[in-house]
JSON list of C-alpha atoms in Angstrom, two decimals:
[
{"chain": "X", "resi": 24, "resn": "UNK", "atom": "CA", "xyz": [9.44, 71.27, 21.61]},
{"chain": "X", "resi": 25, "resn": "UNK", "atom": "CA", "xyz": [11.28, 68.52, 23.15]},
{"chain": "X", "resi": 26, "resn": "UNK", "atom": "CA", "xyz": [10.68, 67.72, 26.89]},
{"chain": "X", "resi": 27, "resn": "UNK", "atom": "CA", "xyz": [13.89, 66.55, 28.75]},
{"chain": "X", "resi": 28, "resn": "UNK", "atom": "CA", "xyz": [13.33, 63.17, 30.67]},
{"chain": "X", "resi": 29, "resn": "UNK", "atom": "CA", "xyz": [14.81, 64.61, 33.83]},
{"chain": "X", "resi": 30, "resn": "UNK", "atom": "CA", "xyz": [11.82, 67.36, 33.60]},
{"chain": "X", "resi": 31, "resn": "UNK", "atom": "CA", "xyz": [9.63, 64.19, 32.81]},
{"chain": "X", "resi": 32, "resn": "UNK", "atom": "CA", "xyz": [11.15, 62.39, 36.34]},
{"chain": "X", "resi": 33, "resn": "UNK", "atom": "CA", "xyz": [10.49, 65.58, 38.51]},
{"chain": "X", "resi": 34, "resn": "UNK", "atom": "CA", "xyz": [6.85, 65.77, 37.13]},
{"chain": "X", "resi": 35, "resn": "UNK", "atom": "CA", "xyz": [6.21, 61.87, 37.56]},
{"chain": "X", "resi": 36, "resn": "UNK", "atom": "CA", "xyz": [7.68, 62.09, 41.19]},
{"chain": "X", "resi": 37, "resn": "UNK", "atom": "CA", "xyz": [5.74, 64.94, 41.84]},
{"chain": "X", "resi": 38, "resn": "UNK", "atom": "CA", "xyz": [2.58, 63.29, 41.06]},
{"chain": "X", "resi": 39, "resn": "UNK", "atom": "CA", "xyz": [3.20, 60.03, 42.52]},
{"chain": "X", "resi": 40, "resn": "UNK", "atom": "CA", "xyz": [4.28, 61.70, 45.68]},
{"chain": "X", "resi": 41, "resn": "UNK", "atom": "CA", "xyz": [1.15, 63.78, 46.28]},
{"chain": "X", "resi": 42, "resn": "UNK", "atom": "CA", "xyz": [-0.71, 62.32, 49.35]},
{"chain": "X", "resi": 43, "resn": "UNK", "atom": "CA", "xyz": [-3.94, 60.33, 48.28]},
{"chain": "X", "resi": 44, "resn": "UNK", "atom": "CA", "xyz": [-5.65, 62.80, 50.87]},
{"chain": "X", "resi": 45, "resn": "UNK", "atom": "CA", "xyz": [-4.73, 66.03, 49.36]},
{"chain": "X", "resi": 46, "resn": "UNK", "atom": "CA", "xyz": [-7.91, 67.40, 48.43]},
{"chain": "X", "resi": 47, "resn": "UNK", "atom": "CA", "xyz": [-8.04, 71.25, 48.65]},
{"chain": "X", "resi": 48, "resn": "UNK", "atom": "CA", "xyz": [-11.35, 71.91, 50.40]},
{"chain": "X", "resi": 49, "resn": "UNK", "atom": "CA", "xyz": [-13.34, 69.66, 53.00]},
{"chain": "X", "resi": 50, "resn": "UNK", "atom": "CA", "xyz": [-16.70, 70.23, 54.39]},
{"chain": "X", "resi": 51, "resn": "UNK", "atom": "CA", "xyz": [-17.29, 69.29, 58.22]},
{"chain": "X", "resi": 52, "resn": "UNK", "atom": "CA", "xyz": [-20.38, 68.67, 60.04]},
{"chain": "X", "resi": 53, "resn": "UNK", "atom": "CA", "xyz": [-20.41, 68.31, 63.79]},
{"chain": "X", "resi": 54, "resn": "UNK", "atom": "CA", "xyz": [-21.78, 65.34, 65.39]},
{"chain": "X", "resi": 55, "resn": "UNK", "atom": "CA", "xyz": [-21.93, 65.96, 68.78]},
{"chain": "X", "resi": 56, "resn": "UNK", "atom": "CA", "xyz": [-21.59, 69.74, 71.07]},
{"chain": "X", "resi": 57, "resn": "UNK", "atom": "CA", "xyz": [-21.01, 69.87, 74.63]},
{"chain": "X", "resi": 58, "resn": "UNK", "atom": "CA", "xyz": [-19.77, 72.35, 76.81]},
{"chain": "X", "resi": 59, "resn": "UNK", "atom": "CA", "xyz": [-20.01, 74.12, 79.56]},
{"chain": "X", "resi": 60, "resn": "UNK", "atom": "CA", "xyz": [-22.71, 77.38, 80.69]},
{"chain": "X", "resi": 61, "resn": "UNK", "atom": "CA", "xyz": [-23.08, 79.61, 82.90]},
{"chain": "X", "resi": 62, "resn": "UNK", "atom": "CA", "xyz": [-26.00, 79.63, 85.02]},
{"chain": "X", "resi": 63, "resn": "UNK", "atom": "CA", "xyz": [-26.92, 83.40, 86.44]},
{"chain": "X", "resi": 64, "resn": "UNK", "atom": "CA", "xyz": [-29.75, 82.46, 88.73]},
{"chain": "X", "resi": 65, "resn": "UNK", "atom": "CA", "xyz": [-27.90, 79.28, 90.15]},
{"chain": "X", "resi": 66, "resn": "UNK", "atom": "CA", "xyz": [-24.27, 81.64, 90.16]},
{"chain": "X", "resi": 67, "resn": "UNK", "atom": "CA", "xyz": [-22.60, 78.47, 88.78]},
{"chain": "X", "resi": 68, "resn": "UNK", "atom": "CA", "xyz": [-21.04, 76.53, 85.85]},
{"chain": "X", "resi": 69, "resn": "UNK", "atom": "CA", "xyz": [-23.36, 73.75, 84.49]},
{"chain": "X", "resi": 70, "resn": "UNK", "atom": "CA", "xyz": [-22.47, 70.93, 82.07]},
{"chain": "X", "resi": 71, "resn": "UNK", "atom": "CA", "xyz": [-24.70, 71.45, 78.98]},
{"chain": "X", "resi": 72, "resn": "UNK", "atom": "CA", "xyz": [-25.13, 69.53, 75.29]},
{"chain": "X", "resi": 73, "resn": "UNK", "atom": "CA", "xyz": [-25.50, 72.45, 72.83]},
{"chain": "X", "resi": 74, "resn": "UNK", "atom": "CA", "xyz": [-27.54, 71.62, 69.48]},
{"chain": "X", "resi": 75, "resn": "UNK", "atom": "CA", "xyz": [-25.09, 69.68, 66.96]},
{"chain": "X", "resi": 76, "resn": "UNK", "atom": "CA", "xyz": [-26.04, 71.92, 63.87]},
{"chain": "X", "resi": 77, "resn": "UNK", "atom": "CA", "xyz": [-22.48, 73.43, 63.28]},
{"chain": "X", "resi": 78, "resn": "UNK", "atom": "CA", "xyz": [-21.03, 73.17, 59.75]},
{"chain": "X", "resi": 79, "resn": "UNK", "atom": "CA", "xyz": [-17.27, 74.03, 58.82]},
{"chain": "X", "resi": 80, "resn": "UNK", "atom": "CA", "xyz": [-15.43, 74.63, 55.61]},
{"chain": "X", "resi": 81, "resn": "UNK", "atom": "CA", "xyz": [-11.68, 73.76, 55.63]},
{"chain": "X", "resi": 82, "resn": "UNK", "atom": "CA", "xyz": [-9.95, 75.64, 52.63]},
{"chain": "X", "resi": 83, "resn": "UNK", "atom": "CA", "xyz": [-6.47, 75.75, 51.45]},
{"chain": "X", "resi": 84, "resn": "UNK", "atom": "CA", "xyz": [-5.94, 79.16, 50.19]},
{"chain": "X", "resi": 85, "resn": "UNK", "atom": "CA", "xyz": [-3.43, 82.10, 49.65]},
{"chain": "X", "resi": 86, "resn": "UNK", "atom": "CA", "xyz": [-3.37, 84.16, 52.70]},
{"chain": "X", "resi": 87, "resn": "UNK", "atom": "CA", "xyz": [-0.56, 87.37, 52.72]},
{"chain": "X", "resi": 88, "resn": "UNK", "atom": "CA", "xyz": [0.98, 85.68, 49.71]},
{"chain": "X", "resi": 89, "resn": "UNK", "atom": "CA", "xyz": [1.31, 82.15, 51.63]},
{"chain": "X", "resi": 90, "resn": "UNK", "atom": "CA", "xyz": [-0.61, 79.11, 51.16]},
{"chain": "X", "resi": 91, "resn": "UNK", "atom": "CA", "xyz": [-2.36, 78.21, 54.49]},
{"chain": "X", "resi": 92, "resn": "UNK", "atom": "CA", "xyz": [-5.59, 75.76, 55.38]},
{"chain": "X", "resi": 93, "resn": "UNK", "atom": "CA", "xyz": [-7.96, 77.91, 56.56]},
{"chain": "X", "resi": 94, "resn": "UNK", "atom": "CA", "xyz": [-11.04, 77.13, 58.56]},
{"chain": "X", "resi": 95, "resn": "UNK", "atom": "CA", "xyz": [-14.36, 78.98, 58.25]},
{"chain": "X", "resi": 96, "resn": "UNK", "atom": "CA", "xyz": [-17.83, 78.91, 60.15]},
{"chain": "X", "resi": 97, "resn": "UNK", "atom": "CA", "xyz": [-20.70, 78.44, 57.73]},
{"chain": "X", "resi": 98, "resn": "UNK", "atom": "CA", "xyz": [-22.26, 80.88, 60.52]},
{"chain": "X", "resi": 99, "resn": "UNK", "atom": "CA", "xyz": [-19.62, 83.45, 59.98]},
{"chain": "X", "resi": 100, "resn": "UNK", "atom": "CA", "xyz": [-18.04, 83.19, 56.13]},
{"chain": "X", "resi": 101, "resn": "UNK", "atom": "CA", "xyz": [-16.30, 86.35, 55.84]},
{"chain": "X", "resi": 102, "resn": "UNK", "atom": "CA", "xyz": [-13.74, 85.95, 58.28]},
{"chain": "X", "resi": 103, "resn": "UNK", "atom": "CA", "xyz": [-11.92, 82.28, 59.35]},
{"chain": "X", "resi": 104, "resn": "UNK", "atom": "CA", "xyz": [-12.10, 80.73, 62.66]},
{"chain": "X", "resi": 105, "resn": "UNK", "atom": "CA", "xyz": [-8.88, 79.34, 62.53]},
{"chain": "X", "resi": 106, "resn": "UNK", "atom": "CA", "xyz": [-5.58, 79.29, 60.32]},
{"chain": "X", "resi": 107, "resn": "UNK", "atom": "CA", "xyz": [-3.47, 76.09, 60.29]},
{"chain": "X", "resi": 108, "resn": "UNK", "atom": "CA", "xyz": [-0.12, 76.35, 60.02]},
{"chain": "X", "resi": 109, "resn": "UNK", "atom": "CA", "xyz": [1.57, 77.50, 57.02]},
{"chain": "X", "resi": 110, "resn": "UNK", "atom": "CA", "xyz": [2.88, 75.16, 54.65]},
{"chain": "X", "resi": 111, "resn": "UNK", "atom": "CA", "xyz": [5.74, 75.97, 51.57]},
{"chain": "X", "resi": 112, "resn": "UNK", "atom": "CA", "xyz": [4.12, 74.61, 48.40]},
{"chain": "X", "resi": 113, "resn": "UNK", "atom": "CA", "xyz": [2.02, 75.47, 45.66]},
{"chain": "X", "resi": 114, "resn": "UNK", "atom": "CA", "xyz": [-2.15, 75.24, 45.58]},
{"chain": "X", "resi": 115, "resn": "UNK", "atom": "CA", "xyz": [-1.77, 72.31, 43.43]},
{"chain": "X", "resi": 116, "resn": "UNK", "atom": "CA", "xyz": [-0.27, 70.62, 46.63]},
{"chain": "X", "resi": 117, "resn": "UNK", "atom": "CA", "xyz": [-0.65, 71.28, 49.71]},
{"chain": "X", "resi": 118, "resn": "UNK", "atom": "CA", "xyz": [1.26, 69.40, 52.32]},
{"chain": "X", "resi": 119, "resn": "UNK", "atom": "CA", "xyz": [-0.33, 68.15, 55.53]},
{"chain": "X", "resi": 120, "resn": "UNK", "atom": "CA", "xyz": [1.55, 67.64, 58.81]},
{"chain": "X", "resi": 121, "resn": "UNK", "atom": "CA", "xyz": [3.97, 64.66, 58.70]},
{"chain": "X", "resi": 122, "resn": "UNK", "atom": "CA", "xyz": [1.12, 63.01, 60.88]},
{"chain": "X", "resi": 123, "resn": "UNK", "atom": "CA", "xyz": [-1.80, 63.44, 58.14]},
{"chain": "X", "resi": 124, "resn": "UNK", "atom": "CA", "xyz": [-3.48, 66.25, 60.33]},
{"chain": "X", "resi": 125, "resn": "UNK", "atom": "CA", "xyz": [-4.31, 69.52, 60.66]},
{"chain": "X", "resi": 126, "resn": "UNK", "atom": "CA", "xyz": [-4.00, 71.92, 63.69]},
{"chain": "X", "resi": 127, "resn": "UNK", "atom": "CA", "xyz": [-5.75, 74.95, 63.13]},
{"chain": "X", "resi": 128, "resn": "UNK", "atom": "CA", "xyz": [-5.28, 78.10, 65.60]},
{"chain": "X", "resi": 129, "resn": "UNK", "atom": "CA", "xyz": [-7.65, 81.08, 66.09]},
{"chain": "X", "resi": 130, "resn": "UNK", "atom": "CA", "xyz": [-8.83, 83.30, 69.15]},
{"chain": "X", "resi": 131, "resn": "UNK", "atom": "CA", "xyz": [-9.41, 81.17, 71.53]},
{"chain": "X", "resi": 132, "resn": "UNK", "atom": "CA", "xyz": [-10.23, 78.03, 69.68]},
{"chain": "X", "resi": 133, "resn": "UNK", "atom": "CA", "xyz": [-8.71, 74.97, 67.89]},
{"chain": "X", "resi": 134, "resn": "UNK", "atom": "CA", "xyz": [-9.40, 73.01, 65.15]},
{"chain": "X", "resi": 135, "resn": "UNK", "atom": "CA", "xyz": [-8.06, 69.69, 64.64]},
{"chain": "X", "resi": 136, "resn": "UNK", "atom": "CA", "xyz": [-8.45, 67.44, 61.31]},
{"chain": "X", "resi": 137, "resn": "UNK", "atom": "CA", "xyz": [-7.34, 64.09, 60.64]},
{"chain": "X", "resi": 138, "resn": "UNK", "atom": "CA", "xyz": [-7.07, 64.03, 56.78]},
{"chain": "X", "resi": 139, "resn": "UNK", "atom": "CA", "xyz": [-6.78, 60.03, 57.01]},
{"chain": "X", "resi": 140, "resn": "UNK", "atom": "CA", "xyz": [-10.06, 59.09, 59.25]},
{"chain": "X", "resi": 141, "resn": "UNK", "atom": "CA", "xyz": [-11.61, 62.44, 58.02]},
{"chain": "X", "resi": 142, "resn": "UNK", "atom": "CA", "xyz": [-12.54, 63.29, 61.74]},
{"chain": "X", "resi": 143, "resn": "UNK", "atom": "CA", "xyz": [-12.52, 66.57, 63.35]},
{"chain": "X", "resi": 144, "resn": "UNK", "atom": "CA", "xyz": [-12.42, 68.13, 66.71]},
{"chain": "X", "resi": 145, "resn": "UNK", "atom": "CA", "xyz": [-13.14, 71.84, 67.49]},
{"chain": "X", "resi": 146, "resn": "UNK", "atom": "CA", "xyz": [-12.99, 73.47, 71.02]},
{"chain": "X", "resi": 147, "resn": "UNK", "atom": "CA", "xyz": [-13.77, 76.92, 71.72]},
{"chain": "X", "resi": 148, "resn": "UNK", "atom": "CA", "xyz": [-11.73, 77.64, 75.55]},
{"chain": "X", "resi": 149, "resn": "UNK", "atom": "CA", "xyz": [-12.99, 81.34, 76.00]},
{"chain": "X", "resi": 150, "resn": "UNK", "atom": "CA", "xyz": [-15.29, 81.50, 79.11]},
{"chain": "X", "resi": 151, "resn": "UNK", "atom": "CA", "xyz": [-14.62, 80.15, 82.62]},
{"chain": "X", "resi": 152, "resn": "UNK", "atom": "CA", "xyz": [-11.27, 80.84, 83.40]},
{"chain": "X", "resi": 153, "resn": "UNK", "atom": "CA", "xyz": [-11.33, 84.77, 82.11]},
{"chain": "X", "resi": 154, "resn": "UNK", "atom": "CA", "xyz": [-13.77, 86.14, 84.61]},
{"chain": "X", "resi": 155, "resn": "UNK", "atom": "CA", "xyz": [-16.24, 84.73, 87.27]},
{"chain": "X", "resi": 156, "resn": "UNK", "atom": "CA", "xyz": [-19.00, 85.52, 85.25]},
{"chain": "X", "resi": 157, "resn": "UNK", "atom": "CA", "xyz": [-19.06, 85.07, 81.65]},
{"chain": "X", "resi": 158, "resn": "UNK", "atom": "CA", "xyz": [-21.27, 84.95, 78.45]},
{"chain": "X", "resi": 159, "resn": "UNK", "atom": "CA", "xyz": [-18.77, 83.09, 76.65]},
{"chain": "X", "resi": 160, "resn": "UNK", "atom": "CA", "xyz": [-19.23, 79.48, 76.74]},
{"chain": "X", "resi": 161, "resn": "UNK", "atom": "CA", "xyz": [-16.40, 76.59, 76.65]},
{"chain": "X", "resi": 162, "resn": "UNK", "atom": "CA", "xyz": [-17.31, 73.81, 74.37]},
{"chain": "X", "resi": 163, "resn": "UNK", "atom": "CA", "xyz": [-16.14, 70.81, 72.49]},
{"chain": "X", "resi": 164, "resn": "UNK", "atom": "CA", "xyz": [-17.31, 69.53, 69.15]},
{"chain": "X", "resi": 165, "resn": "UNK", "atom": "CA", "xyz": [-16.63, 66.64, 67.46]},
{"chain": "X", "resi": 166, "resn": "UNK", "atom": "CA", "xyz": [-17.47, 65.37, 63.50]},
{"chain": "X", "resi": 167, "resn": "UNK", "atom": "CA", "xyz": [-16.79, 64.26, 60.29]},
{"chain": "X", "resi": 168, "resn": "UNK", "atom": "CA", "xyz": [-15.65, 65.99, 57.31]},
{"chain": "X", "resi": 169, "resn": "UNK", "atom": "CA", "xyz": [-16.14, 64.87, 53.42]},
{"chain": "X", "resi": 170, "resn": "UNK", "atom": "CA", "xyz": [-13.54, 65.86, 50.96]},
{"chain": "X", "resi": 171, "resn": "UNK", "atom": "CA", "xyz": [-14.98, 68.56, 48.05]}
]
């Protein structure tokens, strides 16, 4: 069987154009976590530092016949907490945004991942603005990721 030269050029070009950061999954660990919590006794919101022990798995997977980046919390692994913008392409070549970062949206939360610096920012914005007294606590987490 003979392979056409144009086909070889296409394959080589595809391999060269794959970003060096194109991993299919990342493990992200929280370094710091801060936010606000409602103090029921004082009837006011207060700043609080949360325990920085959360971990997230960011994977490139097929969802409803389309490929997307999904963010899973180790605390809740059955459903993604956020899904990133959909990308055209195959699972072999996940294409990040042109700025080399992912922005993943979930229900009242956002997860940003810089694929070059391997740093992330996660925010949950439920609470405070929804009602006067809330059990939800707005928070911001920052941390680092490793390629898997």
